[in-house]
Coordinates of C-alpha atoms in Angstrom, one line a residue:
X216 CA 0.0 0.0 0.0
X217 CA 1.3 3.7 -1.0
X218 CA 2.2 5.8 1.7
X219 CA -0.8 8.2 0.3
X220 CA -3.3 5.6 0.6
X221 CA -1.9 5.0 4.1
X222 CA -2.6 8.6 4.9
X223 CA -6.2 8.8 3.4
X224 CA -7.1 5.9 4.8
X225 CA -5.1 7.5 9.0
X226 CA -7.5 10.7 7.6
X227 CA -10.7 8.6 7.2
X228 CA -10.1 7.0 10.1
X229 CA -9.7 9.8 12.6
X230 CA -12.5 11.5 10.6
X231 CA -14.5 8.2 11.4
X232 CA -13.5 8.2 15.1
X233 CA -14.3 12.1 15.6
X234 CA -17.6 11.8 14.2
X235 CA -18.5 9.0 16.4
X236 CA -17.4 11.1 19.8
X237 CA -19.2 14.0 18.3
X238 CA -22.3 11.5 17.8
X239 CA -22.5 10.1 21.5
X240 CA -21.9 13.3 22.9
X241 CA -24.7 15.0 20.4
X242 CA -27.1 12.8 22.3
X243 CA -26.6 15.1 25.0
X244 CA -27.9 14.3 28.6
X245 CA -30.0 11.0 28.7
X246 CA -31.1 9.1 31.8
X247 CA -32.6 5.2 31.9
X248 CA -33.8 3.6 34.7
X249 CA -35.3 -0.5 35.3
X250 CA -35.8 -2.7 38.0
X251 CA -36.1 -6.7 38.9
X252 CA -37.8 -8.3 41.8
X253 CA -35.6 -10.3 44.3
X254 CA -37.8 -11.9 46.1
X255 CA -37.0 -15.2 46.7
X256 CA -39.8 -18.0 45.9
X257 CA -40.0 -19.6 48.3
X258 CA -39.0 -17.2 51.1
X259 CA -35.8 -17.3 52.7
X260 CA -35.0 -16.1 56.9
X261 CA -34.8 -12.7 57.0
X262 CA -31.8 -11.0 59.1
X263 CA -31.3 -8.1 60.9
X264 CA -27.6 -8.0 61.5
X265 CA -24.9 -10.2 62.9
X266 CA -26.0 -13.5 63.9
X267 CA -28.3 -16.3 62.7
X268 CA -31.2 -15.2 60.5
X269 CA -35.3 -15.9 61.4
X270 CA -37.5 -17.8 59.7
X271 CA -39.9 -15.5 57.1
X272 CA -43.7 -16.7 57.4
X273 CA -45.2 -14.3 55.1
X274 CA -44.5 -11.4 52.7
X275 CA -45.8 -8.1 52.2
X276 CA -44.3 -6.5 49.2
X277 CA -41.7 -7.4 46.8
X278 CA -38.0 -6.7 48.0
X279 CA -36.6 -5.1 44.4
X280 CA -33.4 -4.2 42.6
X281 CA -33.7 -1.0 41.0
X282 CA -31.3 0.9 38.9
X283 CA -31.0 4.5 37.2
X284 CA -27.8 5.2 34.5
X285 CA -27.5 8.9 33.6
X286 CA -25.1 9.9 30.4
X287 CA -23.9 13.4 29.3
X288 CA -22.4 11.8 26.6
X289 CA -18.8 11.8 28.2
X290 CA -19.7 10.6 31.2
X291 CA -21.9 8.0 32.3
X292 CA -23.0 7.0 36.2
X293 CA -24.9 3.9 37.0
X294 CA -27.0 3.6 40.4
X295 CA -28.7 0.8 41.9
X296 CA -30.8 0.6 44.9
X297 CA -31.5 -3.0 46.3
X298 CA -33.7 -3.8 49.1
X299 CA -31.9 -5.3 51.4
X300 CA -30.0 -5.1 54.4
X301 CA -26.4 -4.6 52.9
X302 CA -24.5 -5.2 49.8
X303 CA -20.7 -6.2 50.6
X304 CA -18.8 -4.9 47.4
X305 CA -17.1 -8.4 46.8
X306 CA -21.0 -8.6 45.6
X307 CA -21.2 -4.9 43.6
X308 CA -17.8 -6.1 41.8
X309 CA -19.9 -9.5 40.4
X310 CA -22.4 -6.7 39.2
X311 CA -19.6 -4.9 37.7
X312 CA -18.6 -7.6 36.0
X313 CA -21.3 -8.0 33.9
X314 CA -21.9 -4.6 33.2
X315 CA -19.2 -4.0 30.7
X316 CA -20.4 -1.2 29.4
X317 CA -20.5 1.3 32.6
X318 CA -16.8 1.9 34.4
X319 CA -16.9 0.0 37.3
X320 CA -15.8 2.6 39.8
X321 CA -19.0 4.7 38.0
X322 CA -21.4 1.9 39.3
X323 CA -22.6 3.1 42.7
X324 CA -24.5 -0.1 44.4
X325 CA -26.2 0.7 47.8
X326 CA -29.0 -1.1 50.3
X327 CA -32.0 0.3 51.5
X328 CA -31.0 -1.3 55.1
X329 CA -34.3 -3.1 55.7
X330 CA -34.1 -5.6 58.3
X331 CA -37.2 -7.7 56.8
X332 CA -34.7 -9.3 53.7
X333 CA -32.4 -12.4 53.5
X334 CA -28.8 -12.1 54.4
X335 CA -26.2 -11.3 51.4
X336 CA -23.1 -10.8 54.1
X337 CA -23.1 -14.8 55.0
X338 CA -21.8 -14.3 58.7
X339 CA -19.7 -17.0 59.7
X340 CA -21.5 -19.3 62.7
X341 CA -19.3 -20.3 65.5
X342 CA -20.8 -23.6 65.1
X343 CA -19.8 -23.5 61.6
X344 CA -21.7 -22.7 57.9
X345 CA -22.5 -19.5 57.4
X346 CA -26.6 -17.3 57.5
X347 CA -26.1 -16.8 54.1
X348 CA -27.9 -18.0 50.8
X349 CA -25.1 -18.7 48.2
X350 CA -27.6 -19.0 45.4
X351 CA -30.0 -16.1 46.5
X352 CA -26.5 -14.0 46.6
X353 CA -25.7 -15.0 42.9
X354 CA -29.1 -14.2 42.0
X355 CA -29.7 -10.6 43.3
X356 CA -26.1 -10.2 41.8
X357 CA -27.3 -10.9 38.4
X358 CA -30.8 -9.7 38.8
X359 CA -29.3 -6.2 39.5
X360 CA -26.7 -6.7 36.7
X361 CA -29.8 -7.2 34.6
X362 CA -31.5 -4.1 35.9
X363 CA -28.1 -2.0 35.0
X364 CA -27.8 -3.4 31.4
X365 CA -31.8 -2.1 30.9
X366 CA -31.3 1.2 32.3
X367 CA -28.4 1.5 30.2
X368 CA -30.5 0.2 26.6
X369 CA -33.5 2.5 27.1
X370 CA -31.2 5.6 27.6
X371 CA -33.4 8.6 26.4
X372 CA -33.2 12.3 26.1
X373 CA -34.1 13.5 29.6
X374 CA -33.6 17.1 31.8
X375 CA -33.0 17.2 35.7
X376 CA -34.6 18.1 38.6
X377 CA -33.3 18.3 42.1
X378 CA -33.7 19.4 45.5
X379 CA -33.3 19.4 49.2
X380 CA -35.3 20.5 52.1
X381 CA -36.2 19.2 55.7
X382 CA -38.5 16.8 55.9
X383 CA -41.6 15.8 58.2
X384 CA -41.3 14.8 61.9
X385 CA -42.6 11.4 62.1
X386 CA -40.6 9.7 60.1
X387 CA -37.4 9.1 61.8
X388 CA -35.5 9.8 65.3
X389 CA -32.9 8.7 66.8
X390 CA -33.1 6.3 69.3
X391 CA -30.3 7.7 71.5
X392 CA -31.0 11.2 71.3
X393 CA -34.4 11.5 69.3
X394 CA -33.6 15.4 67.8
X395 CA -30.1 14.0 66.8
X396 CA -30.6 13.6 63.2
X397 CA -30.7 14.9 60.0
X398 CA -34.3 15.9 58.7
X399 CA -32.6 16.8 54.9
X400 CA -34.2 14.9 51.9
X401 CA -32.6 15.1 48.8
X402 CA -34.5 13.9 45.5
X403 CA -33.3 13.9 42.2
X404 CA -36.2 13.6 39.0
X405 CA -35.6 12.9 35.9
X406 CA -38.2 13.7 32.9
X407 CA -38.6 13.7 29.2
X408 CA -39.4 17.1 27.5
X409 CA -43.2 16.5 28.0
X410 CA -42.3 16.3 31.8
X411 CA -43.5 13.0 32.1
X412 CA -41.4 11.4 34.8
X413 CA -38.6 8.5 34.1
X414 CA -37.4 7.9 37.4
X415 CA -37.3 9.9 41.1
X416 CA -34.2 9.0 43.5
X417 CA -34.6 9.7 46.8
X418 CA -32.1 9.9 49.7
X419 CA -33.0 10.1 53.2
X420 CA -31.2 8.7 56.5
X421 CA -33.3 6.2 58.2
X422 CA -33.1 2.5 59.9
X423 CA -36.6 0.0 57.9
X424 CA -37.0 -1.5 60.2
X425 CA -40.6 -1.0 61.8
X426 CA -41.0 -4.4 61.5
X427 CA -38.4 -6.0 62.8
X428 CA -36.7 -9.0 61.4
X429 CA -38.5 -11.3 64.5
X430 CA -42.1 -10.7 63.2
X431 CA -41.5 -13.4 60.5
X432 CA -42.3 -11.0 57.3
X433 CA -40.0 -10.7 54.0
X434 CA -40.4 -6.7 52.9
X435 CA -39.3 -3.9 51.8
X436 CA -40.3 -2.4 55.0
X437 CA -41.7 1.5 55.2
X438 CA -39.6 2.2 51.7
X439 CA -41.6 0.0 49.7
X440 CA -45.1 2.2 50.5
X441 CA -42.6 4.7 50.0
X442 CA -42.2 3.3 45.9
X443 CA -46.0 2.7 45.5
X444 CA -46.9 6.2 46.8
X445 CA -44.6 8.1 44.1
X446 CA -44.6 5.6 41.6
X447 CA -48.8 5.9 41.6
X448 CA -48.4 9.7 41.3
X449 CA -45.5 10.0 39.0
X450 CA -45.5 7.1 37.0
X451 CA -42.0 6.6 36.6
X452 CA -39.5 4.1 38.5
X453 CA -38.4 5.1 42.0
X454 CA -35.1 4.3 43.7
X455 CA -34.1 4.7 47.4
X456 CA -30.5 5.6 48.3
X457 CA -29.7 5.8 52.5
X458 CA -27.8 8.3 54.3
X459 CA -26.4 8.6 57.4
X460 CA -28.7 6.7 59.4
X461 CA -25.7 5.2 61.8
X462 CA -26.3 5.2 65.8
X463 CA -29.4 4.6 65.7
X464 CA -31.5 6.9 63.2
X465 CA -34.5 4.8 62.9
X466 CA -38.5 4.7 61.5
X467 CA -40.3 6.6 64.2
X468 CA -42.6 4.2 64.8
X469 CA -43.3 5.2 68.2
X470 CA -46.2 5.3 70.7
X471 CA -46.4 8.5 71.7
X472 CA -49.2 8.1 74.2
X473 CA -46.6 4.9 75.9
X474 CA -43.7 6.4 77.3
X475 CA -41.7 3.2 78.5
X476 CA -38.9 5.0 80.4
X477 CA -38.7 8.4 81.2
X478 CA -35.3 8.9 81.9
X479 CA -33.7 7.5 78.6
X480 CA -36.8 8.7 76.7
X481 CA -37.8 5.5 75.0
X482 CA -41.6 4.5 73.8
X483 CA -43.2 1.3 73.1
X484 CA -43.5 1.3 69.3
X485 CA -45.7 0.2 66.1
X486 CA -44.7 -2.4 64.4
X487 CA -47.5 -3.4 61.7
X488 CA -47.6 -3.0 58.2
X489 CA -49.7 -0.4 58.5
X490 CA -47.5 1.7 60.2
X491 CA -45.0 1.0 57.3
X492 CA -47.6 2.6 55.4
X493 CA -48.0 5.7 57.1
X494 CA -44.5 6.6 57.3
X495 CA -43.6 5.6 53.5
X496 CA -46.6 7.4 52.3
X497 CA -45.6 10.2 54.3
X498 CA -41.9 10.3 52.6
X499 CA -43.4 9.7 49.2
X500 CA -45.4 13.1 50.1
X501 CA -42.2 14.9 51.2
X502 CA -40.1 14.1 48.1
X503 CA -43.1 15.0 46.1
X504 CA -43.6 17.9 47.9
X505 CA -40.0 19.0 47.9
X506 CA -39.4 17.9 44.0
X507 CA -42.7 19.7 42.8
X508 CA -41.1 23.0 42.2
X509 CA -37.4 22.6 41.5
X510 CA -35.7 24.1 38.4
X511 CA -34.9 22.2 35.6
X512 CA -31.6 21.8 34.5
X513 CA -31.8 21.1 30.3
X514 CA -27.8 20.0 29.6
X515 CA -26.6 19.4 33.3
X516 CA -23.2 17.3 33.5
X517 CA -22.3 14.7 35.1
X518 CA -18.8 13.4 36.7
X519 CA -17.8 10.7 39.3
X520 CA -14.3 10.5 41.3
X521 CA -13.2 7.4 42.6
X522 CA -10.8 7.0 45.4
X523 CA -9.3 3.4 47.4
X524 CA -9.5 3.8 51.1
X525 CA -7.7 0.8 53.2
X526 CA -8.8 0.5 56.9
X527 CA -7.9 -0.8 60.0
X528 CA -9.7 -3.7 61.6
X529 CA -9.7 -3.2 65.3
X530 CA -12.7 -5.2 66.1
X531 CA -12.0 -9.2 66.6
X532 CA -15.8 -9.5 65.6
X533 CA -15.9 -7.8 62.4
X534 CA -12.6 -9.4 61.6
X535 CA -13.8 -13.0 61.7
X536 CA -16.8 -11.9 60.1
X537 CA -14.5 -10.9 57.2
X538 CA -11.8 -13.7 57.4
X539 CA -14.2 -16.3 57.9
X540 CA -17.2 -15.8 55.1
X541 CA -17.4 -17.8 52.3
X542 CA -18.1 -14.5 49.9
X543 CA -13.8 -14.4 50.5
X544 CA -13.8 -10.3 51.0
X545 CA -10.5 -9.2 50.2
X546 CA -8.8 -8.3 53.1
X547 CA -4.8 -8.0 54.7
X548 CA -3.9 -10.6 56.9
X549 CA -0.9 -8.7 57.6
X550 CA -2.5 -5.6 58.9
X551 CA -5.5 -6.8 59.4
X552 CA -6.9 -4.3 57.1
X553 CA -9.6 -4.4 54.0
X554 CA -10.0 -1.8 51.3
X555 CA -12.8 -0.5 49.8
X556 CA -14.4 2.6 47.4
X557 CA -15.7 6.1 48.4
X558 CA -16.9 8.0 45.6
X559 CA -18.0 11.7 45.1
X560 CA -20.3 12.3 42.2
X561 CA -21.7 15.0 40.5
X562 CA -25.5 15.1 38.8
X563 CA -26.3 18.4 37.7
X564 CA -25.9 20.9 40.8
X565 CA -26.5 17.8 42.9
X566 CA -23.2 16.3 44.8
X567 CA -23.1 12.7 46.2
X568 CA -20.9 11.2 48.2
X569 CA -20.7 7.5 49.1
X570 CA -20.2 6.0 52.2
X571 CA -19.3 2.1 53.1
X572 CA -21.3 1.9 56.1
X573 CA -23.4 3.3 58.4
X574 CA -21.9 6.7 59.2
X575 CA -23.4 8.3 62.4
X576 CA -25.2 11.5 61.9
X577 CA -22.6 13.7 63.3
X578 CA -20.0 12.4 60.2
X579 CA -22.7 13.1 58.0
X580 CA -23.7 16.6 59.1
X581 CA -19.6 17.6 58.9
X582 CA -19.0 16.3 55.4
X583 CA -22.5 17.5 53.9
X584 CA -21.3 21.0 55.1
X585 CA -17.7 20.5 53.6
X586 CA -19.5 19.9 50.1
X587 CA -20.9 23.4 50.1
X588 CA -23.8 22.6 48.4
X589 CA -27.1 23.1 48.9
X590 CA -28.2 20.0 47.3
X591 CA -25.1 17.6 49.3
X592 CA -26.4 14.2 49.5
X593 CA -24.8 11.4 51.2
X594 CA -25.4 7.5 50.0
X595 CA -24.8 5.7 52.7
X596 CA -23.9 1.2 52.8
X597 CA -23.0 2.5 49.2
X598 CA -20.4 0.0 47.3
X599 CA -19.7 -1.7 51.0
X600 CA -21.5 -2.2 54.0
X601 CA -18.7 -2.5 57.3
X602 CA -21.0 -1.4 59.9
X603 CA -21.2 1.7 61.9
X604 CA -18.4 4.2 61.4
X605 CA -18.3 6.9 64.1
X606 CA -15.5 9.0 65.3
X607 CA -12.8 8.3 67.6
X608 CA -14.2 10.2 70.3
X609 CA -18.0 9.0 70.4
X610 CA -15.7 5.3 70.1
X611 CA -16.6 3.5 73.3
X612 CA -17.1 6.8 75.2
X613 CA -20.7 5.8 77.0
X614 CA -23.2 2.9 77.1
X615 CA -25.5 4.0 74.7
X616 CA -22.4 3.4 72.1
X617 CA -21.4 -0.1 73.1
X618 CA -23.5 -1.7 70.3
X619 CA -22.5 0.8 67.7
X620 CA -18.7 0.3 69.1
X621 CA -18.9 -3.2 69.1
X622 CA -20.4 -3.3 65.6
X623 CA -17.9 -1.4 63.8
X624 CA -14.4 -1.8 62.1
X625 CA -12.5 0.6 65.0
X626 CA -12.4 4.0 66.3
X627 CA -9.9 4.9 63.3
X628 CA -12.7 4.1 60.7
X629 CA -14.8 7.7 61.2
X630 CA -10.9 9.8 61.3
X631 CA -9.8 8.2 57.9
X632 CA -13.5 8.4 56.5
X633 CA -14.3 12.0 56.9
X634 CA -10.1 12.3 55.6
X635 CA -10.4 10.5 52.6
X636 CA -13.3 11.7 51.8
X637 CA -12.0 15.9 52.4
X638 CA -9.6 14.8 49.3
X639 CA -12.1 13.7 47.4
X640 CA -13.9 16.9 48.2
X641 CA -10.8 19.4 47.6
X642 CA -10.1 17.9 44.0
X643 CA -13.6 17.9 43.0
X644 CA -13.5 22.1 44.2
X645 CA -10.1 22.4 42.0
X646 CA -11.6 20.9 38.9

């Protein structure tokens, strides 16, 4: 072949290449969204944390695996919201596997925290096996894959909405200190040019569990009245992402009129479906409500950093929990240390950051105010799910804390969060 040829055809070629960029990214902003139901048929014990699981009677609900990809044509984000009680990421990097068309460190994979689901962390048993479901594991895995590769397909011309505002009393508390909390809900809609809705993401810190996982019922807990609410008024897909819900921001499911002890101001409590109802309704009305009149943002970009954060291992329970489960997390013998993802991502003027656990509300209240944004959301048992994480002086420092203590990976786990996650912050500012 001439050297000519060879040049008309190098000339074609970058033509080719240039016109193809210049295609995708002439598609502009597009968002898709799907889900998959998870419940297993027939049902499987339902767990509530460390420990053997209980036995699931009935149902009410579907647990679900629900996704949303956005794309601004450079960039494209994947989230997924799954009902259950945590997602380790040696799971979310199956998913990532078979979504080969999303980067993996753009997949953001976090549970709703019910306590009404079957178990996907597969505690070791000191009398050996594990809680866990191998084959429910592989199927949520690829039933969320599946939900991913959908959203992705039916991409579609969309705008953004977003916003934040305090919600309603009566819908969470905290159980150590009920005005320690934070009342911020942040929702992000996305709709067509006819302002028909394709999905609605919303982000709130609560425990699900005003059922319990002793009353012997596989659900979604309050967040799945939560879906049927919006989802009736809307019509699009809804997803639920956590936030800091850590030590112990739970459903107020209270009795009011039954004070149970005075001093440490706790109440005897609902725990019926129909109180699920009342407070998921009454979420679904807040985001509504706090979605209705938000701007619309026609070409808003997108972007996602990614950083690895290594941490300490402190506690000799969490330690044989991740040593000893079959799902082989990676972890450092040597240090005794596992690593995992935190993420800060940008949708339109909304900013997301990801957290690997269960951060207590303090953490969450510092780093919302380092984003400085008004629409600061934080997605919390996102891409990992190691407990509480709390900061070296609340570690151990009074009895209301021994379970949340006890439960975590150390005191250093809240120090290098809210560090790793300040870097993450300051290069996103200098971009």
């Amino acid at each position: 072949m001439s050297k000519n040829k060879i040049k008309i055809y190098g000339f074609l070629l970058a033509i080719l290449v240039l016109y193809s960029v210049e295609s995708l990214n002439a598609q502009g902003f597009r968002v898709g969204t799907a889900r998959r139901v998870i419940t297993p048929d027939p049902l499987l014990p339902i767990s509530g944390g460390v420990g053997a699981p209980n036995p699931a009677e009935i149902k009410k609900g579907e647990i679900t695996a629900r996704a949303i990809v956005f794309s601004d044509g450079q960039t494209t984000i994947g989230i997924a919201g799954l009902d259950l009680l945590g997602f380790p990421s040696v799971l979310g990097d199956r998913v990532r596997a078979k979504v080969p068309q999303i980067e993996g460190d753009n997949i953001l994979i976090g549970a709703s925290h019910t306590h009404s689901a079957p178990d996907c962390y597969a505690f070791p048993l000191p009398s050996g096996g594990h809680t866990g479901d191998l084959d429910f594991m592989d199927f949520v895995c690829q039933q969320t894959a599946d939900a991913l590769n959908e959203a992705y397909r039916t991409l579609e011309p969309a705008s953004l909405r977003v916003n934040t505002d305090v919600a309603a009393e009566r819908i969470a508390y905290n159980y150590y200190a009920p005005a320690l909390y934070d009342r911020r809900m942040g929702v992000i809609q996305a709709i067509r040019a006819d302002n028909s809705v394709i999905a609605t993401l919303v982000n709130y810190a609560i425990h699900p569990e005003v059922l319990g996982s002793d009353a012997g019922i596989l659900s979604p807990d309050c967040i799945g009245p939560m879906y049927d609410r919006i989802e009736k008024s809307t019509g699009g897909n809804v997803v639920f992402m956590n936030g800091a819900q850590g030590g112990m921001v739970t459903a107020d499911n209270r009795d009011l009129g039954q004070l149970k002890d005075p001093v440490k101001a706790v109440w005897s409590d609902h725990r019926t479906w129909e109180e699920c109802e009342r407070i998921g309704q009454l979420m679904a009305e807040e985001a509504l409500r706090i979605i209705q009149n938000a701007p619309t943002q026609k070409s808003p970009s997108i972007s996602c950093r990614t950083a690895r954060v290594k941490f300490p291992v402190d506690s000799a329970q969490m330690w044989a929990i991740i040593a000893g489960s079959p799902l082989q997390y990676p972890h450092d013998p040597a240090d005794r240390s596992i690593t995992t993802r935190i993420s800060l991502a940008r949708l339109g003027d909304a900013r997301i950051l990801t957290v690997p656990g269960e951060a207590l509300p303090n953490i969450g209240f510092y780093l919302k105010r380092k984003m400085t944004s008004k629409n600061a959301m934080l997605f919390g048992l996102t891409n990992d799910a190691f407990g509480y994480i709390l900061t070296d002086v609340d570690f151990e420092s009074f009895d209301r804390y021994s379970y949340v203590s006890r439960t975590s990976l150390g005191e250093r786990t809240g120090p290098i969060l809210i560090r790793e996650a300040l870097k993450l912050i300051d290069a996103d500012d200098k971009r």
